[in-house]
Short mmCIF file of C-alpha atoms in Angstrom, two decimals:
data_model
loop_
_atom_site.label_atom_id
_atom_site.label_comp_id
_atom_site.label_asym_id
_atom_site.label_seq_id
_atom_site.Cartn_x
_atom_site.Cartn_y
_atom_site.Cartn_z
CA UNK A 17 123.82 46.22 149.00
CA UNK A 18 124.19 42.66 148.47
CA UNK A 19 123.70 41.25 144.93
CA UNK A 20 120.70 39.30 145.93
CA UNK A 21 119.40 42.29 147.60
CA UNK A 22 119.84 44.44 144.30
CA UNK A 23 117.95 41.61 142.34
CA UNK A 24 115.26 41.65 144.55
CA UNK A 25 115.02 45.46 144.47
CA UNK A 26 115.09 45.09 140.62
CA UNK A 27 112.43 42.42 140.71
CA UNK A 28 110.06 44.80 143.08
CA UNK A 29 110.72 47.90 140.47
CA UNK A 30 109.77 45.85 137.52
CA UNK A 31 106.55 44.49 139.49
CA UNK A 32 105.62 48.18 140.39
CA UNK A 33 106.33 49.45 136.85
CA UNK A 34 103.98 46.60 135.50
CA UNK A 35 101.44 47.37 137.98
CA UNK A 36 101.43 50.95 137.16
CA UNK A 37 101.32 50.18 133.52
CA UNK A 38 98.29 47.93 134.21
CA UNK A 39 96.73 50.76 136.25
CA UNK A 40 97.04 53.11 133.49
CA UNK A 41 95.38 50.65 130.98
CA UNK A 42 92.40 50.24 133.31
CA UNK A 43 92.15 53.86 133.61
CA UNK A 44 92.23 54.24 129.89
CA UNK A 45 89.57 51.63 129.62
CA UNK A 46 87.42 53.23 132.23
CA UNK A 47 87.78 56.58 130.36
CA UNK A 48 86.60 54.99 127.13
CA UNK A 49 83.50 53.55 128.91
CA UNK A 50 82.34 56.73 130.35
CA UNK A 51 83.21 58.65 126.87
CA UNK A 52 80.93 56.12 125.21
CA UNK A 53 78.14 56.91 127.81
CA UNK A 54 78.00 60.78 127.14
CA UNK A 55 75.44 61.95 124.70
CA UNK A 56 77.15 62.53 121.44
CA UNK A 57 74.62 65.28 120.64
CA UNK A 58 71.60 66.96 122.32
CA UNK A 59 68.06 66.92 121.21
CA UNK A 60 67.33 69.76 118.77
CA UNK A 61 64.07 71.22 120.22
CA UNK A 62 62.06 74.38 118.95
CA UNK A 63 62.17 77.19 121.46
CA UNK A 64 64.89 75.54 123.72
CA UNK A 65 68.81 76.10 123.50
CA UNK A 66 70.44 73.33 125.15
CA UNK A 67 74.15 72.98 126.02
CA UNK A 68 76.20 70.52 127.97
CA UNK A 69 79.73 69.88 129.36
CA UNK A 70 81.20 66.75 130.53
CA UNK A 71 85.10 67.22 131.56
CA UNK A 72 86.39 63.88 133.41
CA UNK A 73 89.29 64.25 135.82
CA UNK A 74 92.51 62.60 135.34
CA UNK A 75 91.58 60.25 138.37
CA UNK A 76 88.29 59.28 136.29
CA UNK A 77 85.03 59.67 138.24
CA UNK A 78 81.36 58.73 138.12
CA UNK A 79 79.74 61.63 136.81
CA UNK A 80 77.20 61.30 133.95
CA UNK A 81 74.05 63.09 132.51
CA UNK A 82 71.60 62.10 129.73
CA UNK A 83 69.02 64.34 127.95
CA UNK A 84 66.29 62.14 126.22
CA UNK A 85 63.31 63.25 124.29
CA UNK A 86 60.75 60.56 125.44
CA UNK A 87 57.87 61.91 123.06
CA UNK A 88 57.09 64.98 121.09
CA UNK A 89 56.16 67.05 124.46
CA UNK A 90 58.45 65.13 126.99
CA UNK A 91 62.07 65.49 127.81
CA UNK A 92 63.68 63.39 130.43
CA UNK A 93 66.85 65.06 132.10
CA UNK A 94 69.17 62.90 134.21
CA UNK A 95 72.44 63.91 135.84
CA UNK A 96 74.10 61.71 138.62
CA UNK A 97 77.37 61.28 140.58
CA UNK A 98 79.20 58.12 141.88
CA UNK A 99 80.73 58.71 144.99
CA UNK A 100 83.98 57.22 144.16
CA UNK A 101 86.59 57.46 141.34
CA UNK A 102 88.73 55.22 139.21
CA UNK A 103 87.65 52.15 137.47
CA UNK A 104 85.01 51.18 139.96
CA UNK A 105 83.30 54.60 139.59
CA UNK A 106 83.35 54.38 135.90
CA UNK A 107 81.92 50.93 135.72
CA UNK A 108 78.93 51.89 138.26
CA UNK A 109 78.23 54.99 136.36
CA UNK A 110 77.82 52.90 133.15
CA UNK A 111 75.45 50.49 135.19
CA UNK A 112 73.55 53.49 136.70
CA UNK A 113 73.19 54.91 133.12
CA UNK A 114 71.57 52.04 131.73
CA UNK A 115 69.29 51.69 134.68
CA UNK A 116 68.23 55.47 134.49
CA UNK A 117 67.79 55.10 130.66
CA UNK A 118 65.46 52.27 130.94
CA UNK A 119 63.18 53.75 133.67
CA UNK A 120 62.82 57.12 132.36
CA UNK A 121 61.53 55.60 129.20
CA UNK A 122 59.14 53.44 130.80
CA UNK A 123 57.42 55.96 133.21
CA UNK A 124 57.46 59.83 133.69
CA UNK A 125 57.34 59.99 137.53
CA UNK A 126 60.94 61.03 138.52
CA UNK A 127 60.21 59.68 141.96
CA UNK A 128 59.50 56.15 140.62
CA UNK A 129 62.44 56.25 138.52
CA UNK A 130 64.62 56.99 141.66
CA UNK A 131 62.79 54.42 143.60
CA UNK A 132 63.48 51.63 140.88
CA UNK A 133 67.15 52.85 140.32
CA UNK A 134 67.59 52.48 143.93
CA UNK A 135 66.52 48.95 144.32
CA UNK A 136 68.62 47.96 141.32
CA UNK A 137 71.75 49.61 142.77
CA UNK A 138 71.14 47.99 146.16
CA UNK A 139 70.89 44.48 144.40
CA UNK A 140 73.84 44.86 141.95
CA UNK A 141 76.33 47.17 143.63
CA UNK A 142 78.52 46.86 146.76
CA UNK A 143 77.25 48.97 149.64
CA UNK A 144 80.50 50.98 149.88
CA UNK A 145 79.38 52.79 146.83
CA UNK A 146 76.47 55.33 146.55
CA UNK A 147 75.12 57.69 144.15
CA UNK A 148 73.45 61.16 143.90
CA UNK A 149 71.22 62.15 141.30
CA UNK A 150 68.66 64.48 139.98
CA UNK A 151 65.89 63.24 137.63
CA UNK A 152 63.54 65.67 135.98
CA UNK A 153 60.72 65.61 133.14
CA UNK A 154 60.18 68.63 131.18
CA UNK A 155 56.51 68.72 129.55
CA UNK A 156 56.93 71.00 126.67
CA UNK A 157 53.05 71.33 126.27
CA UNK A 158 53.04 73.80 129.23
CA UNK A 159 56.63 74.01 130.32
CA UNK A 160 56.15 72.20 133.46
CA UNK A 161 59.17 70.76 135.18
CA UNK A 162 58.59 67.72 137.42
CA UNK A 163 61.71 66.67 139.36
CA UNK A 164 63.34 64.44 142.15
CA UNK A 165 66.56 64.91 144.14
CA UNK A 166 68.55 62.11 145.60
CA UNK A 167 71.03 64.09 147.80
CA UNK A 168 72.53 65.91 144.52
CA UNK A 169 73.34 69.64 144.33
CA UNK A 170 70.24 71.38 143.68
CA UNK A 171 69.71 72.47 140.25
CA UNK A 172 69.19 76.07 139.50
CA UNK A 173 66.45 78.13 137.67
CA UNK A 174 67.12 81.79 136.48
CA UNK A 175 63.79 83.62 136.43
CA UNK A 176 64.00 86.26 133.70
CA UNK A 177 60.92 88.36 134.76
CA UNK A 178 62.68 88.93 138.29
CA UNK A 179 66.40 88.59 137.26
CA UNK A 180 66.72 86.12 140.18
CA UNK A 181 68.53 82.49 140.64
CA UNK A 182 66.66 80.07 142.66
CA UNK A 183 67.35 76.51 143.81
CA UNK A 184 65.24 73.85 142.66
CA UNK A 185 64.87 71.95 145.87
CA UNK A 186 63.47 68.70 146.92
CA UNK A 187 64.72 65.99 149.51
CA UNK A 188 65.85 62.57 149.03
CA UNK A 189 68.51 60.22 150.18
CA UNK A 190 71.47 58.88 147.96
CA UNK A 191 70.78 55.95 145.90
CA UNK A 192 72.20 52.40 146.73
CA UNK A 193 72.16 52.86 150.49
CA UNK A 194 68.64 52.39 151.87
CA UNK A 195 66.19 49.59 150.66
CA UNK A 196 63.30 52.14 151.42
CA UNK A 197 64.88 55.41 150.49
CA UNK A 198 62.39 58.56 150.49
CA UNK A 199 62.39 60.78 147.45
CA UNK A 200 60.26 63.83 147.22
CA UNK A 201 58.79 64.85 143.77
CA UNK A 202 57.89 68.34 143.09
CA UNK A 203 57.19 70.64 140.10
CA UNK A 204 57.23 74.26 138.74
CA UNK A 205 56.67 76.04 135.62
CA UNK A 206 59.34 77.55 133.54
CA UNK A 207 58.61 80.87 131.48
CA UNK A 208 60.04 82.40 128.45
CA UNK A 209 63.60 83.57 128.79
CA UNK A 210 64.04 81.30 132.02
CA UNK A 211 67.06 79.05 132.33
CA UNK A 212 67.55 75.62 133.90
CA UNK A 213 71.08 74.62 134.91
CA UNK A 214 71.89 71.03 136.28
CA UNK A 215 75.40 70.13 137.44
CA UNK A 216 77.55 67.94 139.47
CA UNK A 217 79.67 69.28 142.54
CA UNK A 218 82.82 69.38 140.61
CA UNK A 219 81.93 72.49 138.91
CA UNK A 220 82.45 74.32 142.36
CA UNK A 221 86.07 73.46 142.16
CA UNK A 222 86.50 75.61 138.99
CA UNK A 223 85.49 78.77 141.23
CA UNK A 224 87.38 77.71 144.55
CA UNK A 225 90.11 74.67 144.88
CA UNK A 226 89.56 74.32 148.53
CA UNK A 227 86.53 75.93 149.81
CA UNK A 228 83.33 74.28 148.35
CA UNK A 229 81.06 77.13 149.68
CA UNK A 230 83.09 79.96 148.11
CA UNK A 231 83.12 77.86 144.94
CA UNK A 232 79.31 77.40 145.05
CA UNK A 233 78.93 81.22 145.45
CA UNK A 234 81.07 82.09 142.76
CA UNK A 235 79.51 79.68 140.13
CA UNK A 236 75.90 81.09 141.01
CA UNK A 237 77.14 84.82 140.87
CA UNK A 238 78.89 84.03 137.45
CA UNK A 239 75.76 81.95 136.25
CA UNK A 240 73.52 85.08 137.17
CA UNK A 241 75.46 87.57 135.31
CA UNK A 242 76.02 85.45 132.27
CA UNK A 243 72.33 85.13 131.80
CA UNK A 244 72.07 88.88 130.86
CA UNK A 245 74.00 88.80 127.78
CA UNK A 246 75.15 85.06 127.00
CA UNK A 247 73.49 81.83 125.68
CA UNK A 248 73.81 78.44 127.45
CA UNK A 249 76.18 77.46 124.81
CA UNK A 250 78.38 80.39 125.71
CA UNK A 251 78.44 79.85 129.36
CA UNK A 252 79.04 76.26 128.97
CA UNK A 253 82.12 77.24 126.86
CA UNK A 254 83.48 79.39 129.38
CA UNK A 255 83.09 76.64 132.00
CA UNK A 256 85.16 74.53 129.71
CA UNK A 257 87.77 77.21 129.48
CA UNK A 258 87.97 77.31 133.18
CA UNK A 259 88.67 73.73 133.32
CA UNK A 260 91.55 74.14 130.57
CA UNK A 261 92.84 77.13 132.41
CA UNK A 262 93.06 74.91 135.67
CA UNK A 263 94.58 72.24 133.74
CA UNK A 264 92.83 68.91 132.87
CA UNK A 265 95.64 67.28 134.74
CA UNK A 266 94.86 69.05 137.99
CA UNK A 267 91.21 68.69 138.10
CA UNK A 268 90.34 66.72 141.30
CA UNK A 269 86.71 65.68 140.29
CA UNK A 270 84.56 65.40 137.22
CA UNK A 271 82.78 68.50 135.94
CA UNK A 272 79.40 68.01 134.45
CA UNK A 273 76.53 70.44 133.59
CA UNK A 274 73.48 70.85 131.46
CA UNK A 275 72.03 74.37 130.61
CA UNK A 276 68.53 74.92 128.94
CA UNK A 277 67.23 78.42 127.94
CA UNK A 278 63.46 78.72 127.06
CA UNK A 279 63.83 81.01 123.93
CA UNK A 280 60.08 81.61 123.42
CA UNK A 281 56.42 80.85 124.54
CA UNK A 282 55.61 77.31 125.35
CA UNK A 283 55.55 74.52 122.90
CA UNK A 284 51.58 74.61 122.65
CA UNK A 285 51.62 78.24 121.62
CA UNK A 286 54.42 77.70 119.21
CA UNK A 287 52.40 75.01 117.51
CA UNK A 288 49.39 77.29 117.46
CA UNK A 289 51.43 79.93 115.69
CA UNK A 290 52.62 77.29 113.34
CA UNK A 291 49.10 76.32 112.54
CA UNK A 292 48.21 80.09 111.79
CA UNK A 293 46.17 80.84 115.12
CA UNK A 294 47.08 83.18 117.87
CA UNK A 295 48.76 82.13 120.95
CA UNK A 296 45.80 83.10 122.89
CA UNK A 297 43.12 81.32 120.74
CA UNK A 298 41.44 78.33 122.45
CA UNK A 299 43.13 75.92 119.96
CA UNK A 300 42.30 72.15 120.52
CA UNK A 301 45.51 70.33 119.15
CA UNK A 302 46.04 66.88 118.19
CA UNK A 303 48.58 64.74 116.53
CA UNK A 304 48.36 61.74 114.06
CA UNK A 305 50.87 59.58 112.46
CA UNK A 306 48.87 56.64 110.87
CA UNK A 307 45.67 56.07 109.03
CA UNK A 308 44.17 54.13 111.91
CA UNK A 309 44.24 57.41 113.95
CA UNK A 310 42.15 59.42 111.69
CA UNK A 311 38.73 58.18 112.93
CA UNK A 312 39.66 59.37 116.69
CA UNK A 313 40.68 62.68 115.56
CA UNK A 314 37.77 63.28 113.33
CA UNK A 315 35.26 62.06 116.04
CA UNK A 316 36.48 64.65 118.37
CA UNK A 317 35.80 67.52 115.96
CA UNK A 318 32.52 66.09 114.73
CA UNK A 319 31.32 65.80 118.48
CA UNK A 320 32.11 69.30 119.30
CA UNK A 321 30.22 70.37 116.25
CA UNK A 322 27.34 68.16 117.15
CA UNK A 323 27.39 69.65 120.77
CA UNK A 324 27.03 73.06 119.33
CA UNK A 325 24.13 72.36 117.25
CA UNK A 326 25.56 72.08 113.83
CA UNK A 327 23.28 70.48 111.17
CA UNK A 328 23.64 66.84 110.33
CA UNK A 329 24.50 67.67 106.76
CA UNK A 330 27.38 70.23 107.91
CA UNK A 331 28.97 67.33 110.21
CA UNK A 332 28.71 64.78 107.33
CA UNK A 333 30.33 67.28 104.93
CA UNK A 334 33.04 67.84 107.59
CA UNK A 335 33.61 64.13 107.86
CA UNK A 336 34.38 63.87 104.35
CA UNK A 337 36.63 66.99 104.41
CA UNK A 338 38.74 65.41 107.21
CA UNK A 339 38.82 62.05 105.84
CA UNK A 340 40.41 63.74 102.53
CA UNK A 341 42.86 66.11 104.24
CA UNK A 342 44.09 63.70 106.81
CA UNK A 343 44.58 60.97 104.15
CA UNK A 344 46.44 63.59 101.94
CA UNK A 345 48.70 64.82 104.80
CA UNK A 346 49.73 61.25 105.71
CA UNK A 347 50.16 59.85 102.35
CA UNK A 348 51.22 62.76 100.18
CA UNK A 349 52.30 65.53 102.37
CA UNK A 350 54.47 63.11 104.64
CA UNK A 351 55.06 60.65 101.80
CA UNK A 352 53.87 57.72 104.05
CA UNK A 353 56.63 58.44 106.54
CA UNK A 354 55.08 57.37 109.97
CA UNK A 355 57.94 59.10 111.75
CA UNK A 356 56.53 62.37 110.85
CA UNK A 357 53.42 63.66 112.28
CA UNK A 358 50.18 65.54 111.14
CA UNK A 359 49.53 68.20 113.39
CA UNK A 360 45.73 69.37 113.71
CA UNK A 361 44.38 72.44 115.34
CA UNK A 362 40.84 73.38 115.69
CA UNK A 363 38.71 76.17 117.03
CA UNK A 364 34.79 75.56 117.13
CA UNK A 365 32.34 77.84 118.46
CA UNK A 366 28.55 78.77 117.45
CA UNK A 367 29.39 80.70 114.52
CA UNK A 368 31.95 78.73 112.76
CA UNK A 369 34.55 75.70 112.64
CA UNK A 370 38.32 76.65 111.85
CA UNK A 371 40.44 73.85 111.40
CA UNK A 372 44.23 73.94 110.32
CA UNK A 373 46.13 70.78 109.30
CA UNK A 374 49.89 70.85 108.77
CA UNK A 375 52.29 67.86 107.78
CA UNK A 376 55.84 67.81 108.10
CA UNK A 377 56.65 67.20 104.49
CA UNK A 378 58.31 69.55 101.96
CA UNK A 379 55.01 70.98 100.80
CA UNK A 380 53.65 71.57 97.37
CA UNK A 381 52.26 74.09 94.99
CA UNK A 382 48.16 73.82 95.10
CA UNK A 383 47.78 75.83 91.87
CA UNK A 384 49.46 72.99 90.11
CA UNK A 385 46.92 70.40 90.99
CA UNK A 386 44.78 69.43 87.90
CA UNK A 387 41.15 70.42 87.90
CA UNK A 388 39.54 67.05 87.95
CA UNK A 389 36.37 68.48 86.20
CA UNK A 390 38.43 69.13 82.79
CA UNK A 391 37.90 66.22 80.27
CA UNK A 392 41.76 65.63 79.97
CA UNK A 393 41.80 65.03 83.91
CA UNK A 394 38.90 62.98 84.39
CA UNK A 395 40.79 59.55 84.57
CA UNK A 396 43.74 61.23 86.66
CA UNK A 397 44.01 59.86 90.10
CA UNK A 398 44.72 63.34 91.69
CA UNK A 399 42.98 66.70 92.55
CA UNK A 400 39.41 65.08 93.27
CA UNK A 401 39.95 65.09 97.08
CA UNK A 402 40.94 68.74 97.17
CA UNK A 403 38.07 69.48 94.83
CA UNK A 404 35.68 67.83 97.21
CA UNK A 405 37.24 69.75 100.10
CA UNK A 406 36.89 73.03 98.38
CA UNK A 407 33.27 72.59 97.59
CA UNK A 408 32.14 71.35 100.95
CA UNK A 409 34.03 73.94 102.96
CA UNK A 410 33.37 77.66 103.12
CA UNK A 411 36.91 78.45 102.55
CA UNK A 412 40.33 76.58 101.96
CA UNK A 413 43.82 78.24 102.02
CA UNK A 414 47.30 76.97 101.95
CA UNK A 415 50.20 78.42 103.67
CA UNK A 416 53.33 79.55 101.24
CA UNK A 417 55.14 76.28 101.79
CA UNK A 418 51.99 74.12 100.90
CA UNK A 419 52.21 71.98 103.78
CA UNK A 420 49.47 73.42 105.77
CA UNK A 421 45.79 73.78 104.87
CA UNK A 422 43.22 75.67 106.80
CA UNK A 423 39.29 75.31 106.22
CA UNK A 424 36.62 77.28 107.55
CA UNK A 425 32.91 75.98 107.78
CA UNK A 426 30.13 78.35 108.90
CA UNK A 427 27.35 77.28 111.53
CA UNK A 428 24.24 78.06 109.02
CA UNK A 429 21.22 78.38 110.95
CA UNK A 430 17.57 78.48 109.58
#
């Protein structure tokens, strides 16, 4: 080899090495971008056990998921996959994550979320890239799941009463391809002991390297067997172990999964029990955070009493009772923290009014409240409200913690 040729070869080798170093740096940056978009923790929700797995491949893909508690009763679940890998996939997935996050907080229709994200992807992303996705809203009030799919692997629901695994199906095209994409919105109800499992297609590779159909079958069989004696946390841990067993450097696709198990009854029934009612009681539930919301909550109760023929005197006294108890719960119980709720449940019939009011504070000992009728307490600014309630209601009881009060008012007829 001539000296000039050797120099040229050396320059090419150096350039290739520099390009490889630059490529590795870009991949490292892309991984950091993706890692920053993955939820660091899942919402802690009574009655649910949630677990999630995010394992990026060495090549860096475009899988991401999100679980956001929109309100007390609504949870938004999003999972998607960019059909590419490397730095472009990571950047597009970050853009999609922001778009999904913005839209799921604005509206609670997964179909409209898909339509709006599709519009943004077409406007901002090259047509060579597309996204598969699934968006679902879970209403904890009655455990209703409303969902929409954009050419993504169908989520699964395990029905504990029948011991069966079912696909959660709805039709829809990929995002970022068609300006007028069709997305079908459907819903179902989830029962106690049921599981929901959302995932990307990379999970099939954990069960079969070359045959997606075999991988799908293996995954579903493993999930069905696991629901009998494992929790979602344990099952997700097993999936992570499979990733590690294959070797993180040998994964050809990202692996993402979200598992949710419904441990108990619906959220509405749970709240009933916390308020001291039975799950089957016809309880009307309300939640307030601010003093300005007291009148509306009070009027609902008073209107029900009026409709059942309660005397004006009883309704007047009930208004005073509720004003005192609501104000105490907001100001004293929750210590003026308006991020905390006051939960109200009432049952009213022709015989009596039963109302339970619970704050989210640390509670108190009602036996230590000064008696405002004693001479030494006449000028003290405490105890008067409870004294009035005790005399206007037919009964007033507190739970052991002291953060819940239950009153009863009987319908006295002449």
